[in-house]
Coordinates of N, CA, C and O in Angstrom, one line a residue:
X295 N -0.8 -13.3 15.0 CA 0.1 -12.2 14.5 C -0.5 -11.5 13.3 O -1.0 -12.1 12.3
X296 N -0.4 -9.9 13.6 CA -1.1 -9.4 11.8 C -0.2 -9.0 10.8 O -0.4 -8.5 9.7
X297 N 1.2 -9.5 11.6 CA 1.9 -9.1 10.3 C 1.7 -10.1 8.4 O 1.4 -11.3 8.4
X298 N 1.9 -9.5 7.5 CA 1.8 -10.1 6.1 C 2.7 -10.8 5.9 O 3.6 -10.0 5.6
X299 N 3.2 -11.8 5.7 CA 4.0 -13.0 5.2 C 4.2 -13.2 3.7 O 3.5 -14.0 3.1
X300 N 4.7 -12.6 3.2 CA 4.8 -12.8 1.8 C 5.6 -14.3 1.3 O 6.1 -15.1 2.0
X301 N 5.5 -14.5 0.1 CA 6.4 -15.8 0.4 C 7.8 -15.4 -0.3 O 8.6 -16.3 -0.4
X302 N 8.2 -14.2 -0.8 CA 9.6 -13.8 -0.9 C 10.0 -14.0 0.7 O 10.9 -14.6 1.1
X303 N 9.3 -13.4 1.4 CA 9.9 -13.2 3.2 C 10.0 -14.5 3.6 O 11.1 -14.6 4.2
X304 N 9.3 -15.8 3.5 CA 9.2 -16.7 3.7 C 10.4 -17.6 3.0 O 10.8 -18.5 3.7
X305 N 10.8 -17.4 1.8 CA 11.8 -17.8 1.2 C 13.0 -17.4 1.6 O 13.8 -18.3 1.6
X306 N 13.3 -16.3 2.0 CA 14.5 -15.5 2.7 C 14.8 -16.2 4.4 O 15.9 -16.8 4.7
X307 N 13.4 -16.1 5.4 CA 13.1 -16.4 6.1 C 13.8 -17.6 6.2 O 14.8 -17.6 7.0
X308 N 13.5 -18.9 5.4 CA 13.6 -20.2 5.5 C 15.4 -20.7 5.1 O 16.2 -21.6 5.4
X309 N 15.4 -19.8 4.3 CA 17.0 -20.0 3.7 C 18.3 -19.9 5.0 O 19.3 -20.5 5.0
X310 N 17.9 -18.9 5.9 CA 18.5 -17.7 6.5 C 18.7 -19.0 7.7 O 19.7 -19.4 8.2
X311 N 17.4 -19.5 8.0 CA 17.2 -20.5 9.5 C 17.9 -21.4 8.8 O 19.1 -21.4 9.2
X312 N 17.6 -22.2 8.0 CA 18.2 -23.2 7.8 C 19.8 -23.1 7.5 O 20.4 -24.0 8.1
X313 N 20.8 -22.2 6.9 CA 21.7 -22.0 7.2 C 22.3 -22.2 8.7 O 23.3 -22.8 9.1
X314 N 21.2 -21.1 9.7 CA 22.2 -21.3 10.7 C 22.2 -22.3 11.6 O 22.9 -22.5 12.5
X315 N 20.7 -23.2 11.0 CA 20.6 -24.3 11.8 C 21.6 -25.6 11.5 O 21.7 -26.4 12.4
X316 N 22.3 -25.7 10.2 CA 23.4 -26.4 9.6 C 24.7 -26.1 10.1 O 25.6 -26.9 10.1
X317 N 24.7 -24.8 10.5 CA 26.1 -24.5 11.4 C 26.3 -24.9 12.6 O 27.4 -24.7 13.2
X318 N 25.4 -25.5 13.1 CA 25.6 -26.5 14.5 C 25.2 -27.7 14.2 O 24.6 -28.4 15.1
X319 N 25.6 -28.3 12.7 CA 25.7 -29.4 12.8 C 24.3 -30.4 12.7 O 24.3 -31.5 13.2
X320 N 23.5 -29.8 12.1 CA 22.5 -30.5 11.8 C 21.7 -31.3 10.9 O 21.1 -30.7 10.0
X321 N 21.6 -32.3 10.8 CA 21.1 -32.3 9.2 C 20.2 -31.9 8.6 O 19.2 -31.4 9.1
X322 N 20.5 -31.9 7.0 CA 19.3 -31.3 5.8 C 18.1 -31.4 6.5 O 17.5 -30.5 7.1
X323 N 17.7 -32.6 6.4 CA 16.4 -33.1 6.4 C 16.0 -32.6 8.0 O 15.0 -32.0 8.3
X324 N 16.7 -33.0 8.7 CA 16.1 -32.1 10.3 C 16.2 -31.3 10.1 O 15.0 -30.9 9.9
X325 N 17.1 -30.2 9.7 CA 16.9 -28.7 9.6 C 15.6 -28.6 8.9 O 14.6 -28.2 9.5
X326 N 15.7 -28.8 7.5 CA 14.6 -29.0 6.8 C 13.1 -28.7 7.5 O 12.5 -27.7 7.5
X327 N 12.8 -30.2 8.3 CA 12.2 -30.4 9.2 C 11.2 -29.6 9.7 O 10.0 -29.4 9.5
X328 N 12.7 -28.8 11.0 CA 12.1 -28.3 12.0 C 11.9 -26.7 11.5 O 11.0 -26.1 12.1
X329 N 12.6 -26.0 10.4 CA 11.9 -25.0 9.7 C 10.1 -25.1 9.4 O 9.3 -24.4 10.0
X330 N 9.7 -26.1 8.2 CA 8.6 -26.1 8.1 C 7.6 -26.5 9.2 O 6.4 -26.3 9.0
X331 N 8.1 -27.0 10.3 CA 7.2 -26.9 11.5 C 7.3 -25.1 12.4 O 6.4 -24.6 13.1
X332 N 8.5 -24.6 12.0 CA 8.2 -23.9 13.1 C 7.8 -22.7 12.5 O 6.9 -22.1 13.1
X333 N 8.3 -21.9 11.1 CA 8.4 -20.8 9.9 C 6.9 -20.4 10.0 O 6.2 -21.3 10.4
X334 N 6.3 -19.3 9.7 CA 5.2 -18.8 9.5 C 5.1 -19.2 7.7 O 6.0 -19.1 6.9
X335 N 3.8 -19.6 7.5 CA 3.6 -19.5 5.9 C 3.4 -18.3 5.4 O 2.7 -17.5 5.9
X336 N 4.1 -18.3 4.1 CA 3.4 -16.7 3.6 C 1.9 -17.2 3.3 O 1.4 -18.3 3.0
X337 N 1.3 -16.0 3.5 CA -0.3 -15.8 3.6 C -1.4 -16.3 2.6 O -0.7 -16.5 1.6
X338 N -2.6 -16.6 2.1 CA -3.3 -16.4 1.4 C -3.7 -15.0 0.6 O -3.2 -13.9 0.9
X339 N -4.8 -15.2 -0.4 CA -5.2 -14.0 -0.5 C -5.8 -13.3 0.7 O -5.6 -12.3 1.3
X340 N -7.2 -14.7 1.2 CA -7.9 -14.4 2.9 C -7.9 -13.8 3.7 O -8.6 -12.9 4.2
X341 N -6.5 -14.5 4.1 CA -5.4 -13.9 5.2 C -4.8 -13.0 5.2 O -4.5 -12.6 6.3
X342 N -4.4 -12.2 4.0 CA -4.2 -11.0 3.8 C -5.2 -10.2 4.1 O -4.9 -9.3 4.8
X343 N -6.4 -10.3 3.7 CA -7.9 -9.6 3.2 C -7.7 -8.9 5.3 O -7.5 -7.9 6.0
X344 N -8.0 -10.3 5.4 CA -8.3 -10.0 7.6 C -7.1 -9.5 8.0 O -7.2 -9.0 9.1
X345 N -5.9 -9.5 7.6 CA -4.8 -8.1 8.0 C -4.9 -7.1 8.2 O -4.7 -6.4 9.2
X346 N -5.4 -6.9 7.1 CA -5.3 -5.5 6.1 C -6.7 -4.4 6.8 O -7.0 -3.3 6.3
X347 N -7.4 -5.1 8.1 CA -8.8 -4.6 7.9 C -8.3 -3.8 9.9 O -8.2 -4.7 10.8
X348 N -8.3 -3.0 10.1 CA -7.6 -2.3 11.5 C -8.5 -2.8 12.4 O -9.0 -1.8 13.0
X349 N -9.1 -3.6 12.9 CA -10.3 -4.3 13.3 C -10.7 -3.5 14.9 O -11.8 -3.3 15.3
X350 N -9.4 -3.2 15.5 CA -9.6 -2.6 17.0 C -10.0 -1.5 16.9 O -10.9 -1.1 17.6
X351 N -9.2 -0.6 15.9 CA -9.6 1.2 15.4 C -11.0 1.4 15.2 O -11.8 2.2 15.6
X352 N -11.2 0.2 14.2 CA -12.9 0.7 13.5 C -14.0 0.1 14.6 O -15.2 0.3 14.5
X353 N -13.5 -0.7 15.6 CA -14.5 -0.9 17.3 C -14.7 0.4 17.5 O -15.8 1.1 17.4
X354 N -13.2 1.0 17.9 CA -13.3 2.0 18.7 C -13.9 3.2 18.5 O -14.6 3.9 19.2
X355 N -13.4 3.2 17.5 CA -14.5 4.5 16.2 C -16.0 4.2 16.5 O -16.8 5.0 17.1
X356 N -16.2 3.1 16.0 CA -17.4 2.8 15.7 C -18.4 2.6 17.1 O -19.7 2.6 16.9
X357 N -17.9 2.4 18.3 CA -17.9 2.5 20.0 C -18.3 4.2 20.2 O -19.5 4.5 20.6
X358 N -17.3 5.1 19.9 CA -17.5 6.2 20.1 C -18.8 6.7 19.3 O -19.8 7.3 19.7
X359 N -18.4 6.4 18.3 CA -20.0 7.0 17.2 C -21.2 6.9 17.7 O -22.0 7.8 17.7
X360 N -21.3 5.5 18.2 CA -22.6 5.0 18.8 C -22.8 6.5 20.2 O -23.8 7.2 20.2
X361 N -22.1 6.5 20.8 CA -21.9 7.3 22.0 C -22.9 8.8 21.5 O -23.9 9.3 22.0
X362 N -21.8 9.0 20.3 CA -22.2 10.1 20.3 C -23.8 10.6 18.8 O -24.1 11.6 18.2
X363 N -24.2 9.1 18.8 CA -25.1 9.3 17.5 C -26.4 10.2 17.7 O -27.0 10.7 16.8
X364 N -26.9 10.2 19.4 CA -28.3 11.0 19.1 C -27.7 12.2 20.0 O -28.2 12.8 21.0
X365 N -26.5 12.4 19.3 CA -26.1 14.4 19.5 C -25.8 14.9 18.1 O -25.2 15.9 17.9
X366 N -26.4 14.2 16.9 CA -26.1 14.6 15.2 C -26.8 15.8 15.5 O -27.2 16.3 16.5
X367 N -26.9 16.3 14.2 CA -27.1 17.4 13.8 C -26.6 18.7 13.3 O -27.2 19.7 12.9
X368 N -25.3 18.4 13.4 CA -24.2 19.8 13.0 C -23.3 19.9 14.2 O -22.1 20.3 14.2
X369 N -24.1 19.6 15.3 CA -23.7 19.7 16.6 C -22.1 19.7 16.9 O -21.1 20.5 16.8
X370 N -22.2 18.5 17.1 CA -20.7 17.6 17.3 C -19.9 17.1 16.2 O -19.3 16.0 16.2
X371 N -20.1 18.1 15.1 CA -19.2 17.3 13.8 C -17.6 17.8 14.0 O -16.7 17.3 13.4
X372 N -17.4 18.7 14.7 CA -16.1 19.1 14.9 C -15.6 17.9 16.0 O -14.4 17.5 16.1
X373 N -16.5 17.4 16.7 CA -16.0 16.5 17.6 C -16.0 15.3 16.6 O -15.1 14.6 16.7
X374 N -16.4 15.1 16.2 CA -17.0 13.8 15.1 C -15.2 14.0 14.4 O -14.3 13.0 14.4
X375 N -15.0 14.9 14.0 CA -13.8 15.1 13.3 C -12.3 15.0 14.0 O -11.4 14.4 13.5
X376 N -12.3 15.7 15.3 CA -11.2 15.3 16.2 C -11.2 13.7 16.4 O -10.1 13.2 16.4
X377 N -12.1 12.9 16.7 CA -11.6 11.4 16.8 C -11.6 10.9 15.5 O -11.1 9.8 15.2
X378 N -12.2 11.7 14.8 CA -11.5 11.1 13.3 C -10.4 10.7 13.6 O -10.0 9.6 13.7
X379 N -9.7 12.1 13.8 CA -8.0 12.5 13.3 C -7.3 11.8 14.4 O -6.1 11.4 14.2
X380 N -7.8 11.7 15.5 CA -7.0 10.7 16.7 C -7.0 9.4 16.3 O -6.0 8.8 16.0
X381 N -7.8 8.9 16.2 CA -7.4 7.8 15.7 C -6.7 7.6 14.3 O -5.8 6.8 14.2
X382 N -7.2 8.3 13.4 CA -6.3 8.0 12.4 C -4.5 7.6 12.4 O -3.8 6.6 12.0
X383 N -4.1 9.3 13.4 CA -2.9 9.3 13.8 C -2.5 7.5 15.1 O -1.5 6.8 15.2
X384 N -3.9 7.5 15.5 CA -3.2 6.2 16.7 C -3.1 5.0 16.1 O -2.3 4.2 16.6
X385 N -3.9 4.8 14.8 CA -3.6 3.5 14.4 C -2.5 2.9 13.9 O -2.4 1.7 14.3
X386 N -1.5 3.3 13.1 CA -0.2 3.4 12.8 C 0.6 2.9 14.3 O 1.3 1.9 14.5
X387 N 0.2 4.0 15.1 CA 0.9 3.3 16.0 C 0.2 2.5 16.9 O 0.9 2.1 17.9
X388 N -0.9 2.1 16.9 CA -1.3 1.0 17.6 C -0.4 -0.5 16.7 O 0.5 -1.2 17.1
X389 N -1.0 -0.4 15.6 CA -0.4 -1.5 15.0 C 1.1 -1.8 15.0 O 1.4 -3.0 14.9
X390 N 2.2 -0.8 15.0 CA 3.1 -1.2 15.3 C 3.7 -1.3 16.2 O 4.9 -1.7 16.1
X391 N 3.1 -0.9 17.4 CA 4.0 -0.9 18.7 C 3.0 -2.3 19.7 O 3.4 -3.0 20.6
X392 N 1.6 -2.2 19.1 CA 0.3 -3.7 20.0 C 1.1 -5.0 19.3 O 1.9 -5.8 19.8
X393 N 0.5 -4.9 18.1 CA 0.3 -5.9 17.2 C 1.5 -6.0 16.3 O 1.3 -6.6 15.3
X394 N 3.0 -5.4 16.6 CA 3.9 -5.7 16.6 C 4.3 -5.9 14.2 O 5.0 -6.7 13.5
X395 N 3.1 -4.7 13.9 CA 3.4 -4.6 12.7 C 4.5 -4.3 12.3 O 5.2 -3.8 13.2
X396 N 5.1 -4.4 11.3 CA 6.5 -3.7 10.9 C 6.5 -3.2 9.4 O 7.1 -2.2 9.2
X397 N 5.9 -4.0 8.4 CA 5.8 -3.6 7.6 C 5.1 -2.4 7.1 O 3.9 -2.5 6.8
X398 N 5.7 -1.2 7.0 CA 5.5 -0.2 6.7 C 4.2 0.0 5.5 O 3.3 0.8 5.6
X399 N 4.3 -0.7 4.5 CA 3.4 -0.5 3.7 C 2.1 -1.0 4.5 O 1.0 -0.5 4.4
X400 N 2.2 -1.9 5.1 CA 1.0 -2.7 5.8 C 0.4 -2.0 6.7 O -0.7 -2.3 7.0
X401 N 1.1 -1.0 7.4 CA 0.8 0.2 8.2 C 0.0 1.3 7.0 O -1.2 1.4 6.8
X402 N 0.8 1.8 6.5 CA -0.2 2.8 5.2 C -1.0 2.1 5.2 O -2.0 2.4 5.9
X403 N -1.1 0.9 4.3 CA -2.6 0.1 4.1 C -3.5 0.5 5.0 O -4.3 1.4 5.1
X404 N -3.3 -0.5 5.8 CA -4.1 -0.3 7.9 C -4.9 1.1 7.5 O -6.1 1.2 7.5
X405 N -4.1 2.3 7.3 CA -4.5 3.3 8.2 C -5.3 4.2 6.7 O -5.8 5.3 7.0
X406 N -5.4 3.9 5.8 CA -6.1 4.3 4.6 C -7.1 3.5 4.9 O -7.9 4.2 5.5
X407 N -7.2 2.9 4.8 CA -8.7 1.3 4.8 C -9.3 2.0 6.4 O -10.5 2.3 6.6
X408 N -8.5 2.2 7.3 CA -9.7 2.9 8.6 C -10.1 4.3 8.0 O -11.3 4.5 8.3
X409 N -9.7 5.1 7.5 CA -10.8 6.1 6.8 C -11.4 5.5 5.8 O -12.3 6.2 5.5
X410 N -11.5 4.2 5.0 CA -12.2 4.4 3.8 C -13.5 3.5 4.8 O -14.6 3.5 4.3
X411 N -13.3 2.8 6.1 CA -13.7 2.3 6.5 C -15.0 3.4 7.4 O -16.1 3.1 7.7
X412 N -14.5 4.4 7.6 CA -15.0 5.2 7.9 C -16.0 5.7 7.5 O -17.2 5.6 7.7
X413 N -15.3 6.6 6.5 CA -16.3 6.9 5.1 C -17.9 5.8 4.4 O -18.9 6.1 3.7
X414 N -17.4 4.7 4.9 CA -18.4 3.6 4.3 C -19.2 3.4 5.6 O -20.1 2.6 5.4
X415 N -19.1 3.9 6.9 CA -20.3 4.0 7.8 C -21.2 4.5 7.3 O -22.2 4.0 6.9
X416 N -20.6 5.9 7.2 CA -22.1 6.7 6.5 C -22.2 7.8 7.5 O -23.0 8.7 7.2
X417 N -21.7 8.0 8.4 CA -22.0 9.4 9.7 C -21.8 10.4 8.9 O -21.0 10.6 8.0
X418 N -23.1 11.0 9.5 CA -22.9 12.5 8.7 C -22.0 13.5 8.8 O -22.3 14.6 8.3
X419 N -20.9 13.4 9.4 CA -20.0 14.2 9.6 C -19.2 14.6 8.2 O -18.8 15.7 7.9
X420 N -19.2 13.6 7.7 CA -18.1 13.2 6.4 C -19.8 13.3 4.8 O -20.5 12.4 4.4
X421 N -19.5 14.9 4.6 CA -20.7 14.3 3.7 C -19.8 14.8 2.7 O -18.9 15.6 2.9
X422 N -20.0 14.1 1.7 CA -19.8 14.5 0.0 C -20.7 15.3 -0.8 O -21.9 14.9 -0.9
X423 N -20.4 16.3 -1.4 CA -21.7 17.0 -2.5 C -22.9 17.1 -1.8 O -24.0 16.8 -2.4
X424 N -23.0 17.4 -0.4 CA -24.5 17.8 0.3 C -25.0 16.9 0.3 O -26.2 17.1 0.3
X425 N -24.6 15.4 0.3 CA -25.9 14.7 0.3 C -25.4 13.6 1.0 O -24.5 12.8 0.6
X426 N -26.2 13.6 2.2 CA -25.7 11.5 3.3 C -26.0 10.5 2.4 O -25.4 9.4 2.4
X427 N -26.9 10.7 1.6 CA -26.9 9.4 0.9 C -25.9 9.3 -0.3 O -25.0 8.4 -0.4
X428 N -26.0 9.9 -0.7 CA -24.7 9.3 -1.9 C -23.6 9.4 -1.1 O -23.5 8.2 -0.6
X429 N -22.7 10.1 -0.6 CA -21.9 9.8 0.9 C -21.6 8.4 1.6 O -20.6 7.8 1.6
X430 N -22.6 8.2 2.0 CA -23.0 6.6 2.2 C -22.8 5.3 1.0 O -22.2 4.2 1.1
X431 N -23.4 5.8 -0.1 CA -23.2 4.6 -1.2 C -21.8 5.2 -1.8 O -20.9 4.3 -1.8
X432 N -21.5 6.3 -2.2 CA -19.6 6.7 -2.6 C -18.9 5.7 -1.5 O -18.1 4.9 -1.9
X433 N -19.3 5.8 -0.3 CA -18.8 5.1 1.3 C -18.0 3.8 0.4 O -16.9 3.5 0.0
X434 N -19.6 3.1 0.5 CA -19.4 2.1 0.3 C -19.1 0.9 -0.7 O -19.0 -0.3 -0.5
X435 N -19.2 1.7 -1.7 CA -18.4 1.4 -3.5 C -16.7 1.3 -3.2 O -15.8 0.4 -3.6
X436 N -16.6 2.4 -2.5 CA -15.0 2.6 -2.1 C -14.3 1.4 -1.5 O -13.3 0.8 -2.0
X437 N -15.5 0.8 0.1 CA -14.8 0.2 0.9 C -14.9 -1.2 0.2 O -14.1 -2.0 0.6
X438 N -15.8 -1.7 -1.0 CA -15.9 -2.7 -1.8 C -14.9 -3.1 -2.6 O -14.4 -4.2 -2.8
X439 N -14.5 -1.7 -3.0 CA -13.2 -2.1 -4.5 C -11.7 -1.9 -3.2 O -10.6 -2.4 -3.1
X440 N -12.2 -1.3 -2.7 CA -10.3 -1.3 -2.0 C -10.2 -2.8 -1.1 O -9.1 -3.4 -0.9
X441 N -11.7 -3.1 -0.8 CA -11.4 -4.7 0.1 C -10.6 -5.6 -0.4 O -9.7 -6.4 0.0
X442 N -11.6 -5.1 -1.9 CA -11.2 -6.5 -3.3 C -9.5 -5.9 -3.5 O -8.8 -6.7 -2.8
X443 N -8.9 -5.2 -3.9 CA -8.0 -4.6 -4.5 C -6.7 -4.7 -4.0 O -5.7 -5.0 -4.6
X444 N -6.9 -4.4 -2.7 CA -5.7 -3.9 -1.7 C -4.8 -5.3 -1.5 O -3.6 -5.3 -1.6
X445 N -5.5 -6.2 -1.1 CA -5.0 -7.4 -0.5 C -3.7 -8.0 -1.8 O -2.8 -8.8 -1.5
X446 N -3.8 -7.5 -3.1 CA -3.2 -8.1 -3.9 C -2.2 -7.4 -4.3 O -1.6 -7.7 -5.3
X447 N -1.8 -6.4 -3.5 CA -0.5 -5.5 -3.6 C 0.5 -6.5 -2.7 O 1.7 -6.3 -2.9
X448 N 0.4 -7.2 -2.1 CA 0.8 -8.2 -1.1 C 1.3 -9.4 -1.5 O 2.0 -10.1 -0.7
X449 N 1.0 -9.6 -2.7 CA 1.1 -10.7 -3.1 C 2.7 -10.6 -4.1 O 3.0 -9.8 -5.0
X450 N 3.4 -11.6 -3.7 CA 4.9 -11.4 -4.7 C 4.6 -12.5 -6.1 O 5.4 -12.6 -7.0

């Protein structure tokens, strides 16, 4: 599952089961029990980190690119740009209607990190100040500090 587990959710989560597992009569310690066997843990930093990263989008992108890499040249950057923008728009909802996301912020996340992920390929479609190389290294400074950064908005 890619949804984020926080451990407020996890606390709420666990309170909420065990309640209604005591309303039929169960005891503490089994209720107890069979929560921590069955409850999702809230997450690591880690675990967060491999959430947060759209893993199917940036295939599929990165699938198509290949496709279309020895038609560069100015050529196909309008095309380069339309599956930009399709996918951008599909990820959101891939993730929450596939992979059964729900948290909304974890969707924004998702879907910022596949353009920054983008941007840190390096295709020339996406240049910065005329130049693929700095483009490429801007790319990838970006996708460095948001890797590190992002996952700890997550954290309660």
């Amino acid at each position: 599952m890619r949804n984020i587990v926080t451990r407020t959710e996890y606390d709420n989560r666990k309170q909420n089961i065990m309640q209604k597992i005591k309303a039929d009569g169960v005891s503490e310690a089994e209720a107890e029990s069979t929560v921590e066997t069955n409850l999702p843990k809230s997450e690591n930093y880690q675990s967060r980190l491999l959430k947060l990263i759209p893993t199917e989008v940036i295939g599929v992108y990165i699938f198509i690119s290949g496709l279309l890499e020895g038609y560069q040249g100015g050529k196909y950057t309008l095309l380069y740009w339309i599956i930009f923008g399709l996918l951008f728009i599909i990820n959101p909802i891939y993730l929450r209607y596939v992979t059964n996301v729900r948290n909304k912020k974890q969707l924004v996340v998702c879907t910022v990190g596949f353009a920054v992920w983008v941007l840190s390929l390096g295709n020339s479609f996406i240049i910065i100040g005329g130049d693929v190389v700095f483009s490429r290294l801007l790319g990838s400074i970006i996708l460095a500090l948001y890797t590190l950064v992002v996952p700890i908005f997550f954290k309660d």
